[in-house]
Amino acid sequence: MPLRRGRVGRPGLIGTIARTAVVAGTATATSNAMNRRGAQRAAEQQVYAQQQAPPPPPQQQAPPPPATSAGDDTVAQLGKLAELHSAGALSDAEFAAAKAKLLG
């Protein structure tokens, strides 16, 4: 009794459709895997670049204004009085009285 192996030669319509589906499915799976791997590599490179980047320099704050002591304030006021006196806005008596008030 001879064994029948089925059709010999070109596959039928169903065989062609099945082969096409297998090839298309394999191509889609391969493409998706490559896209996932590429996205994963890009994410890894981005994380690596962020880790290698130097930290941003600390922001510098404006220094606080210098604290004025009573001596500095008195000297500044005496200077203003001297300017007013030399400009003629204060007489000798007014200048002496204001200076005595500041120093006293």
A tleap script that builds the chain and sets N, CA, C and O, in Angstrom:
source leaprc.protein.ff14SB
mol = sequence {
  NMET PRO LEU ARG ARG GLY ARG VAL GLY ARG
  PRO GLY LEU ILE GLY THR ILE ALA ARG THR
  ALA VAL VAL ALA GLY THR ALA THR ALA THR
  SER ASN ALA MET ASN ARG ARG GLY ALA GLN
  ARG ALA ALA GLU GLN GLN VAL TYR ALA GLN
  GLN GLN ALA PRO PRO PRO PRO PRO GLN GLN
  GLN ALA PRO PRO PRO PRO ALA THR SER ALA
  GLY ASP ASP THR VAL ALA GLN LEU GLY LYS
  LEU ALA GLU LEU HIE SER ALA GLY ALA LEU
  SER ASP ALA GLU PHE ALA ALA ALA LYS ALA
  LYS LEU LEU CGLY
}
set mol.1.N position { 0.798 -1.148 0.000 }
set mol.1.CA position { 0.000 0.000 0.000 }
set mol.1.C position { 0.866 1.247 0.000 }
set mol.1.O position { 1.661 1.475 0.912 }
set mol.2.N position { 0.706 2.001 -0.983 }
set mol.2.CA position { 1.524 3.213 -1.055 }
set mol.2.C position { 0.987 4.287 -0.100 }
set mol.2.O position { -0.223 4.436 0.072 }
set mol.3.N position { 1.906 5.022 0.511 }
set mol.3.CA position { 1.538 6.120 1.403 }
set mol.3.C position { 1.310 7.374 0.588 }
set mol.3.O position { 2.089 7.715 -0.301 }
set mol.4.N position { 0.245 8.039 0.906 }
set mol.4.CA position { -0.046 9.291 0.205 }
set mol.4.C position { 0.489 10.446 1.021 }
set mol.4.O position { 0.207 10.564 2.213 }
set mol.5.N position { 1.234 11.264 0.397 }
set mol.5.CA position { 1.826 12.391 1.105 }
set mol.5.C position { 1.066 13.678 0.851 }
set mol.5.O position { 1.539 14.734 1.273 }
set mol.6.N position { 0.021 13.661 0.246 }
set mol.6.CA position { -0.722 14.867 -0.057 }
set mol.6.C position { -0.302 15.412 -1.404 }
set mol.6.O position { 0.264 14.700 -2.234 }
set mol.7.N position { -0.572 16.615 -1.596 }
set mol.7.CA position { -0.284 17.249 -2.866 }
set mol.7.C position { 1.194 17.498 -3.032 }
set mol.7.O position { 1.870 17.881 -2.078 }
set mol.8.N position { 1.695 17.292 -4.196 }
set mol.8.CA position { 3.086 17.562 -4.505 }
set mol.8.C position { 3.081 18.706 -5.514 }
set mol.8.O position { 2.289 18.717 -6.456 }
set mol.9.N position { 3.985 19.675 -5.299 }
set mol.9.CA position { 4.045 20.797 -6.229 }
set mol.9.C position { 3.731 22.096 -5.482 }
set mol.9.O position { 4.048 22.251 -4.303 }
set mol.10.N position { 3.110 23.005 -6.197 }
set mol.10.CA position { 2.799 24.302 -5.596 }
set mol.10.C position { 1.694 24.154 -4.564 }
set mol.10.O position { 0.780 23.346 -4.735 }
set mol.11.N position { 1.778 24.946 -3.475 }
set mol.11.CA position { 0.731 24.834 -2.463 }
set mol.11.C position { -0.578 25.433 -2.979 }
set mol.11.O position { -0.588 26.253 -3.897 }
set mol.12.N position { -1.629 25.020 -2.390 }
set mol.12.CA position { -2.938 25.537 -2.761 }
set mol.12.C position { -3.159 26.926 -2.156 }
set mol.12.O position { -2.257 27.505 -1.551 }
set mol.13.N position { -4.352 27.435 -2.329 }
set mol.13.CA position { -4.696 28.778 -1.864 }
set mol.13.C position { -4.558 28.888 -0.343 }
set mol.13.O position { -4.013 29.875 0.152 }
set mol.14.N position { -5.030 27.916 0.389 }
set mol.14.CA position { -4.958 27.928 1.847 }
set mol.14.C position { -3.503 27.901 2.302 }
set mol.14.O position { -3.139 28.612 3.238 }
set mol.15.N position { -2.673 27.098 1.661 }
set mol.15.CA position { -1.259 27.004 2.006 }
set mol.15.C position { -0.546 28.337 1.772 }
set mol.15.O position { 0.291 28.748 2.576 }
set mol.16.N position { -0.881 29.007 0.669 }
set mol.16.CA position { -0.269 30.296 0.364 }
set mol.16.C position { -0.682 31.344 1.393 }
set mol.16.O position { 0.147 32.137 1.840 }
set mol.17.N position { -1.955 31.351 1.770 }
set mol.17.CA position { -2.442 32.302 2.766 }
set mol.17.C position { -1.769 32.034 4.112 }
set mol.17.O position { -1.378 32.976 4.802 }
set mol.18.N position { -1.630 30.785 4.487 }
set mol.18.CA position { -1.000 30.432 5.755 }
set mol.18.C position { 0.467 30.858 5.762 }
set mol.18.O position { 0.950 31.405 6.754 }
set mol.19.N position { 1.171 30.609 4.666 }
set mol.19.CA position { 2.575 30.996 4.590 }
set mol.19.C position { 2.716 32.525 4.666 }
set mol.19.O position { 3.608 33.030 5.348 }
set mol.20.N position { 1.853 33.247 3.982 }
set mol.20.CA position { 1.888 34.713 4.006 }
set mol.20.C position { 1.623 35.225 5.422 }
set mol.20.O position { 2.282 36.162 5.872 }
set mol.21.N position { 0.681 34.629 6.115 }
set mol.21.CA position { 0.366 35.048 7.479 }
set mol.21.C position { 1.555 34.807 8.406 }
set mol.21.O position { 1.841 35.638 9.267 }
set mol.22.N position { 2.243 33.691 8.243 }
set mol.22.CA position { 3.399 33.387 9.079 }
set mol.22.C position { 4.518 34.386 8.808 }
set mol.22.O position { 5.150 34.877 9.743 }
set mol.23.N position { 4.767 34.688 7.541 }
set mol.23.CA position { 5.832 35.630 7.185 }
set mol.23.C position { 5.494 37.023 7.706 }
set mol.23.O position { 6.355 37.699 8.270 }
set mol.24.N position { 4.246 37.457 7.523 }
set mol.24.CA position { 3.840 38.778 7.990 }
set mol.24.C position { 3.907 38.866 9.518 }
set mol.24.O position { 4.351 39.877 10.062 }
set mol.25.N position { 3.476 37.834 10.193 }
set mol.25.CA position { 3.524 37.826 11.650 }
set mol.25.C position { 4.954 37.877 12.160 }
set mol.25.O position { 5.254 38.581 13.124 }
set mol.26.N position { 5.826 37.135 11.513 }
set mol.26.CA position { 7.230 37.139 11.903 }
set mol.26.C position { 7.845 38.518 11.671 }
set mol.26.O position { 8.601 39.012 12.508 }
set mol.27.N position { 7.524 39.137 10.539 }
set mol.27.CA position { 8.062 40.471 10.237 }
set mol.27.C position { 7.564 41.502 11.245 }
set mol.27.O position { 8.325 42.365 11.682 }
set mol.28.N position { 6.299 41.415 11.609 }
set mol.28.CA position { 5.740 42.354 12.583 }
set mol.28.C position { 6.383 42.166 13.948 }
set mol.28.O position { 6.737 43.143 14.608 }
set mol.29.N position { 6.533 40.933 14.370 }
set mol.29.CA position { 7.152 40.653 15.669 }
set mol.29.C position { 8.598 41.145 15.691 }
set mol.29.O position { 9.046 41.720 16.683 }
set mol.30.N position { 9.321 40.919 14.604 }
set mol.30.CA position { 10.712 41.377 14.524 }
set mol.30.C position { 10.784 42.897 14.559 }
set mol.30.O position { 11.619 43.463 15.265 }
set mol.31.N position { 9.922 43.556 13.809 }
set mol.31.CA position { 9.906 45.020 13.775 }
set mol.31.C position { 9.583 45.597 15.153 }
set mol.31.O position { 10.229 46.541 15.607 }
set mol.32.N position { 8.578 45.021 15.812 }
set mol.32.CA position { 8.221 45.500 17.152 }
set mol.32.C position { 9.364 45.303 18.143 }
set mol.32.O position { 9.628 46.177 18.970 }
set mol.33.N position { 10.036 44.171 18.064 }
set mol.33.CA position { 11.151 43.905 18.968 }
set mol.33.C position { 12.284 44.904 18.730 }
set mol.33.O position { 12.899 45.388 19.680 }
set mol.34.N position { 12.558 45.209 17.460 }
set mol.34.CA position { 13.618 46.176 17.147 }
set mol.34.C position { 13.238 47.568 17.646 }
set mol.34.O position { 14.084 48.292 18.170 }
set mol.35.N position { 11.980 47.943 17.487 }
set mol.35.CA position { 11.534 49.260 17.965 }
set mol.35.C position { 11.641 49.353 19.486 }
set mol.35.O position { 12.093 50.369 20.015 }
set mol.36.N position { 11.229 48.299 20.192 }
set mol.36.CA position { 11.338 48.297 21.653 }
set mol.36.C position { 12.791 48.384 22.086 }
set mol.36.O position { 13.128 49.126 23.008 }
set mol.37.N position { 13.646 47.627 21.423 }
set mol.37.CA position { 15.068 47.644 21.781 }
set mol.37.C position { 15.682 49.015 21.509 }
set mol.37.O position { 16.480 49.507 22.307 }
set mol.38.N position { 15.318 49.629 20.398 }
set mol.38.CA position { 15.823 50.971 20.098 }
set mol.38.C position { 15.355 51.991 21.117 }
set mol.38.O position { 16.128 52.853 21.536 }
set mol.39.N position { 14.091 51.900 21.521 }
set mol.39.CA position { 13.567 52.821 22.529 }
set mol.39.C position { 14.259 52.595 23.871 }
set mol.39.O position { 14.552 53.549 24.592 }
set mol.40.N position { 14.517 51.334 24.204 }
set mol.40.CA position { 15.191 51.029 25.456 }
set mol.40.C position { 16.618 51.567 25.432 }
set mol.40.O position { 17.086 52.118 26.429 }
set mol.41.N position { 17.309 51.415 24.319 }
set mol.41.CA position { 18.672 51.943 24.218 }
set mol.41.C position { 18.680 53.464 24.318 }
set mol.41.O position { 19.549 54.037 24.975 }
set mol.42.N position { 17.725 54.118 23.676 }
set mol.42.CA position { 17.656 55.578 23.741 }
set mol.42.C position { 17.421 56.036 25.185 }
set mol.42.O position { 18.030 57.004 25.639 }
set mol.43.N position { 16.540 55.340 25.896 }
set mol.43.CA position { 16.275 55.702 27.296 }
set mol.43.C position { 17.519 55.483 28.157 }
set mol.43.O position { 17.828 56.300 29.024 }
set mol.44.N position { 18.232 54.379 27.919 }
set mol.44.CA position { 19.450 54.114 28.679 }
set mol.44.C position { 20.510 55.178 28.402 }
set mol.44.O position { 21.206 55.618 29.317 }
set mol.45.N position { 20.631 55.589 27.137 }
set mol.45.CA position { 21.610 56.625 26.798 }
set mol.45.C position { 21.244 57.956 27.441 }
set mol.45.O position { 22.121 58.695 27.888 }
set mol.46.N position { 19.963 58.260 27.489 }
set mol.46.CA position { 19.534 59.507 28.103 }
set mol.46.C position { 19.838 59.500 29.603 }
set mol.46.O position { 20.308 60.499 30.147 }
set mol.47.N position { 19.572 58.386 30.263 }
set mol.47.CA position { 19.867 58.278 31.697 }
set mol.47.C position { 21.370 58.390 31.922 }
set mol.47.O position { 21.811 59.060 32.855 }
set mol.48.N position { 22.153 57.739 31.075 }
set mol.48.CA position { 23.609 57.798 31.201 }
set mol.48.C position { 24.106 59.227 31.004 }
set mol.48.O position { 24.973 59.691 31.744 }
set mol.49.N position { 23.565 59.924 30.014 }
set mol.49.CA position { 23.979 61.308 29.764 }
set mol.49.C position { 23.624 62.197 30.954 }
set mol.49.O position { 24.397 63.085 31.314 }
set mol.50.N position { 22.475 61.970 31.561 }
set mol.50.CA position { 22.078 62.764 32.719 }
set mol.50.C position { 22.992 62.483 33.909 }
set mol.50.O position { 23.292 63.382 34.695 }
set mol.51.N position { 23.428 61.243 34.036 }
set mol.51.CA position { 24.313 60.894 35.140 }
set mol.51.C position { 25.709 61.480 34.933 }
set mol.51.O position { 26.388 61.822 35.901 }
set mol.52.N position { 26.141 61.597 33.676 }
set mol.52.CA position { 27.473 62.096 33.381 }
set mol.52.C position { 27.551 63.616 33.364 }
set mol.52.O position { 28.638 64.177 33.501 }
set mol.53.N position { 26.427 64.285 33.198 }
set mol.53.CA position { 26.417 65.745 33.140 }
set mol.53.C position { 26.795 66.310 34.507 }
set mol.53.O position { 26.345 65.813 35.539 }
set mol.54.N position { 27.628 67.356 34.505 }
set mol.54.CA position { 27.977 67.950 35.804 }
set mol.54.C position { 26.758 68.649 36.402 }
set mol.54.O position { 25.905 69.150 35.669 }
set mol.55.N position { 26.678 68.683 37.712 }
set mol.55.CA position { 25.527 69.341 38.333 }
set mol.55.C position { 25.563 70.837 38.026 }
set mol.55.O position { 26.644 71.407 37.877 }
set mol.56.N position { 24.415 71.472 37.929 }
set mol.56.CA position { 24.413 72.901 37.640 }
set mol.56.C position { 25.079 73.670 38.782 }
set mol.56.O position { 24.975 73.286 39.947 }
set mol.57.N position { 25.761 74.756 38.432 }
set mol.57.CA position { 26.435 75.516 39.499 }
set mol.57.C position { 25.409 76.110 40.450 }
set mol.57.O position { 24.309 76.474 40.037 }
set mol.58.N position { 25.771 76.206 41.725 }
set mol.58.CA position { 24.812 76.781 42.678 }
set mol.58.C position { 24.575 78.250 42.342 }
set mol.58.O position { 25.489 78.966 41.933 }
set mol.59.N position { 23.363 78.670 42.517 }
set mol.59.CA position { 23.023 80.050 42.210 }
set mol.59.C position { 23.590 80.945 43.294 }
set mol.59.O position { 23.474 80.674 44.490 }
set mol.60.N position { 24.201 82.012 42.835 }
set mol.60.CA position { 24.789 82.940 43.783 }
set mol.60.C position { 23.740 83.946 44.214 }
set mol.60.O position { 22.983 84.477 43.402 }
set mol.61.N position { 23.716 84.188 45.487 }
set mol.61.CA position { 22.781 85.154 46.025 }
set mol.61.C position { 23.517 86.465 46.224 }
set mol.61.O position { 24.724 86.484 46.464 }
set mol.62.N position { 22.788 87.542 46.125 }
set mol.62.CA position { 23.382 88.850 46.329 }
set mol.62.C position { 23.834 88.965 47.780 }
set mol.62.O position { 23.118 88.556 48.693 }
set mol.63.N position { 25.018 89.521 47.986 }
set mol.63.CA position { 25.474 89.648 49.377 }
set mol.63.C position { 24.574 90.626 50.118 }
set mol.63.O position { 24.079 91.588 49.531 }
set mol.64.N position { 24.364 90.382 51.395 }
set mol.64.CA position { 23.507 91.289 52.167 }
set mol.64.C position { 24.178 92.657 52.263 }
set mol.64.O position { 25.405 92.748 52.246 }
set mol.65.N position { 23.400 93.696 52.363 }
set mol.65.CA position { 24.003 95.026 52.480 }
set mol.65.C position { 24.825 95.106 53.755 }
set mol.65.O position { 24.456 94.532 54.780 }
set mol.66.N position { 25.930 95.816 53.687 }
set mol.66.CA position { 26.778 95.883 54.876 }
set mol.66.C position { 26.043 96.555 56.029 }
set mol.66.O position { 25.311 97.528 55.850 }
set mol.67.N position { 26.261 96.015 57.189 }
set mol.67.CA position { 25.608 96.563 58.376 }
set mol.67.C position { 26.258 97.907 58.710 }
set mol.67.O position { 27.479 98.014 58.825 }
set mol.68.N position { 25.426 98.910 58.859 }
set mol.68.CA position { 25.958 100.224 59.188 }
set mol.68.C position { 26.029 100.346 60.703 }
set mol.68.O position { 25.061 100.102 61.423 }
set mol.69.N position { 27.167 100.718 61.136 }
set mol.69.CA position { 27.308 100.921 62.572 }
set mol.69.C position { 27.023 102.377 62.886 }
set mol.69.O position { 26.913 103.208 61.984 }
set mol.70.N position { 26.909 102.672 64.123 }
set mol.70.CA position { 26.610 104.037 64.534 }
set mol.70.C position { 27.729 104.979 64.119 }
set mol.70.O position { 27.469 106.141 63.806 }
set mol.71.N position { 28.974 104.498 64.111 }
set mol.71.CA position { 30.109 105.325 63.721 }
set mol.71.C position { 30.051 105.712 62.256 }
set mol.71.O position { 30.320 106.858 61.897 }
set mol.72.N position { 29.688 104.729 61.389 }
set mol.72.CA position { 29.581 105.023 59.960 }
set mol.72.C position { 28.476 106.021 59.699 }
set mol.72.O position { 28.626 106.926 58.878 }
set mol.73.N position { 27.367 105.857 60.396 }
set mol.73.CA position { 26.232 106.753 60.208 }
set mol.73.C position { 26.596 108.174 60.643 }
set mol.73.O position { 26.233 109.140 59.972 }
set mol.74.N position { 27.289 108.300 61.729 }
set mol.74.CA position { 27.690 109.616 62.238 }
set mol.74.C position { 28.662 110.285 61.269 }
set mol.74.O position { 28.568 111.486 61.016 }
set mol.75.N position { 29.594 109.501 60.731 }
set mol.75.CA position { 30.560 110.052 59.776 }
set mol.75.C position { 29.841 110.529 58.521 }
set mol.75.O position { 30.164 111.590 57.988 }
set mol.76.N position { 28.864 109.752 58.044 }
set mol.76.CA position { 28.120 110.144 56.852 }
set mol.76.C position { 27.335 111.431 57.103 }
set mol.76.O position { 27.288 112.311 56.244 }
set mol.77.N position { 26.726 111.538 58.270 }
set mol.77.CA position { 25.958 112.752 58.583 }
set mol.77.C position { 26.879 113.964 58.737 }
set mol.77.O position { 26.517 115.068 58.330 }
set mol.78.N position { 28.060 113.771 59.317 }
set mol.78.CA position { 29.020 114.868 59.419 }
set mol.78.C position { 29.480 115.317 58.034 }
set mol.78.O position { 29.670 116.508 57.788 }
set mol.79.N position { 29.653 114.364 57.147 }
set mol.79.CA position { 30.035 114.698 55.767 }
set mol.79.C position { 28.965 115.523 55.078 }
set mol.79.O position { 29.277 116.480 54.369 }
set mol.80.N position { 27.708 115.161 55.280 }
set mol.80.CA position { 26.598 115.930 54.685 }
set mol.80.C position { 26.555 117.343 55.268 }
set mol.80.O position { 26.335 118.324 54.557 }
set mol.81.N position { 26.770 117.414 56.575 }
set mol.81.CA position { 26.775 118.739 57.207 }
set mol.81.C position { 27.907 119.601 56.652 }
set mol.81.O position { 27.729 120.797 56.421 }
set mol.82.N position { 29.060 118.994 56.442 }
set mol.82.CA position { 30.204 119.735 55.900 }
set mol.82.C position { 29.910 120.217 54.491 }
set mol.82.O position { 30.278 121.336 54.131 }
set mol.83.N position { 29.244 119.378 53.676 }
set mol.83.CA position { 28.890 119.778 52.315 }
set mol.83.C position { 27.909 120.953 52.344 }
set mol.83.O position { 28.049 121.914 51.588 }
set mol.84.N position { 26.914 120.858 53.233 }
set mol.84.CA position { 25.951 121.961 53.341 }
set mol.84.C position { 26.644 123.250 53.809 }
set mol.84.O position { 26.322 124.339 53.336 }
set mol.85.N position { 27.583 123.116 54.728 }
set mol.85.CA position { 28.302 124.284 55.233 }
set mol.85.C position { 29.172 124.907 54.130 }
set mol.85.O position { 29.210 126.128 53.979 }
set mol.86.N position { 29.872 124.052 53.359 }
set mol.86.CA position { 30.730 124.582 52.294 }
set mol.86.C position { 29.908 125.147 51.147 }
set mol.86.O position { 30.379 126.035 50.437 }
set mol.87.N position { 28.688 124.651 50.947 }
set mol.87.CA position { 27.824 125.190 49.896 }
set mol.87.C position { 27.166 126.496 50.326 }
set mol.87.O position { 26.598 127.209 49.498 }
set mol.88.N position { 27.238 126.806 51.593 }
set mol.88.CA position { 26.662 128.048 52.099 }
set mol.88.C position { 25.255 127.890 52.613 }
set mol.88.O position { 24.615 128.883 52.960 }
set mol.89.N position { 24.757 126.686 52.675 }
set mol.89.CA position { 23.401 126.464 53.162 }
set mol.89.C position { 23.337 126.584 54.677 }
set mol.89.O position { 22.283 126.904 55.227 }
set mol.90.N position { 24.466 126.329 55.370 }
set mol.90.CA position { 24.524 126.449 56.827 }
set mol.90.C position { 25.547 127.522 57.196 }
set mol.90.O position { 26.618 127.625 56.598 }
set mol.91.N position { 25.184 128.300 58.179 }
set mol.91.CA position { 26.144 129.296 58.696 }
set mol.91.C position { 27.104 128.597 59.640 }
set mol.91.O position { 26.906 127.433 59.990 }
set mol.92.N position { 28.145 129.308 60.053 }
set mol.92.CA position { 29.117 128.729 60.981 }
set mol.92.C position { 28.454 128.310 62.288 }
set mol.92.O position { 28.778 127.252 62.829 }
set mol.93.N position { 27.544 129.110 62.797 }
set mol.93.CA position { 26.876 128.813 64.064 }
set mol.93.C position { 25.962 127.591 63.912 }
set mol.93.O position { 25.930 126.721 64.783 }
set mol.94.N position { 25.218 127.533 62.795 }
set mol.94.CA position { 24.314 126.384 62.568 }
set mol.94.C position { 25.120 125.093 62.406 }
set mol.94.O position { 24.744 124.041 62.924 }
set mol.95.N position { 26.237 125.194 61.676 }
set mol.95.CA position { 27.093 124.018 61.466 }
set mol.95.C position { 27.650 123.518 62.801 }
set mol.95.O position { 27.646 122.317 63.072 }
set mol.96.N position { 28.132 124.454 63.637 }
set mol.96.CA position { 28.687 124.078 64.937 }
set mol.96.C position { 27.608 123.470 65.842 }
set mol.96.O position { 27.892 122.525 66.579 }
set mol.97.N position { 26.401 123.985 65.801 }
set mol.97.CA position { 25.318 123.483 66.649 }
set mol.97.C position { 24.918 122.070 66.177 }
set mol.97.O position { 24.713 121.185 67.008 }
set mol.98.N position { 24.808 121.852 64.866 }
set mol.98.CA position { 24.410 120.544 64.336 }
set mol.98.C position { 25.510 119.505 64.613 }
set mol.98.O position { 25.229 118.348 64.925 }
set mol.99.N position { 26.761 119.948 64.490 }
set mol.99.CA position { 27.870 119.035 64.756 }
set mol.99.C position { 27.921 118.645 66.224 }
set mol.99.O position { 28.173 117.484 66.545 }
set mol.100.N position { 27.686 119.595 67.118 }
set mol.100.CA position { 27.681 119.305 68.548 }
set mol.100.C position { 26.536 118.369 68.899 }
set mol.100.O position { 26.674 117.495 69.755 }
set mol.101.N position { 25.402 118.559 68.228 }
set mol.101.CA position { 24.230 117.683 68.465 }
set mol.101.C position { 24.536 116.257 68.039 }
set mol.101.O position { 24.180 115.312 68.744 }
set mol.102.N position { 25.214 116.080 66.855 }
set mol.102.CA position { 25.557 114.731 66.370 }
set mol.102.C position { 26.581 114.056 67.282 }
set mol.102.O position { 26.448 112.874 67.600 }
set mol.103.N position { 27.572 114.784 67.690 }
set mol.103.CA position { 28.654 114.191 68.480 }
set mol.103.C position { 28.311 114.079 69.953 }
set mol.103.O position { 28.924 113.291 70.675 }
set mol.104.N position { 27.334 114.860 70.410 }
set mol.104.CA position { 27.045 114.912 71.839 }
set mol.104.C position { 26.065 113.930 72.264 }
set mol.104.O position { 25.729 113.864 73.446 }
savepdb mol mol.pdb
quit
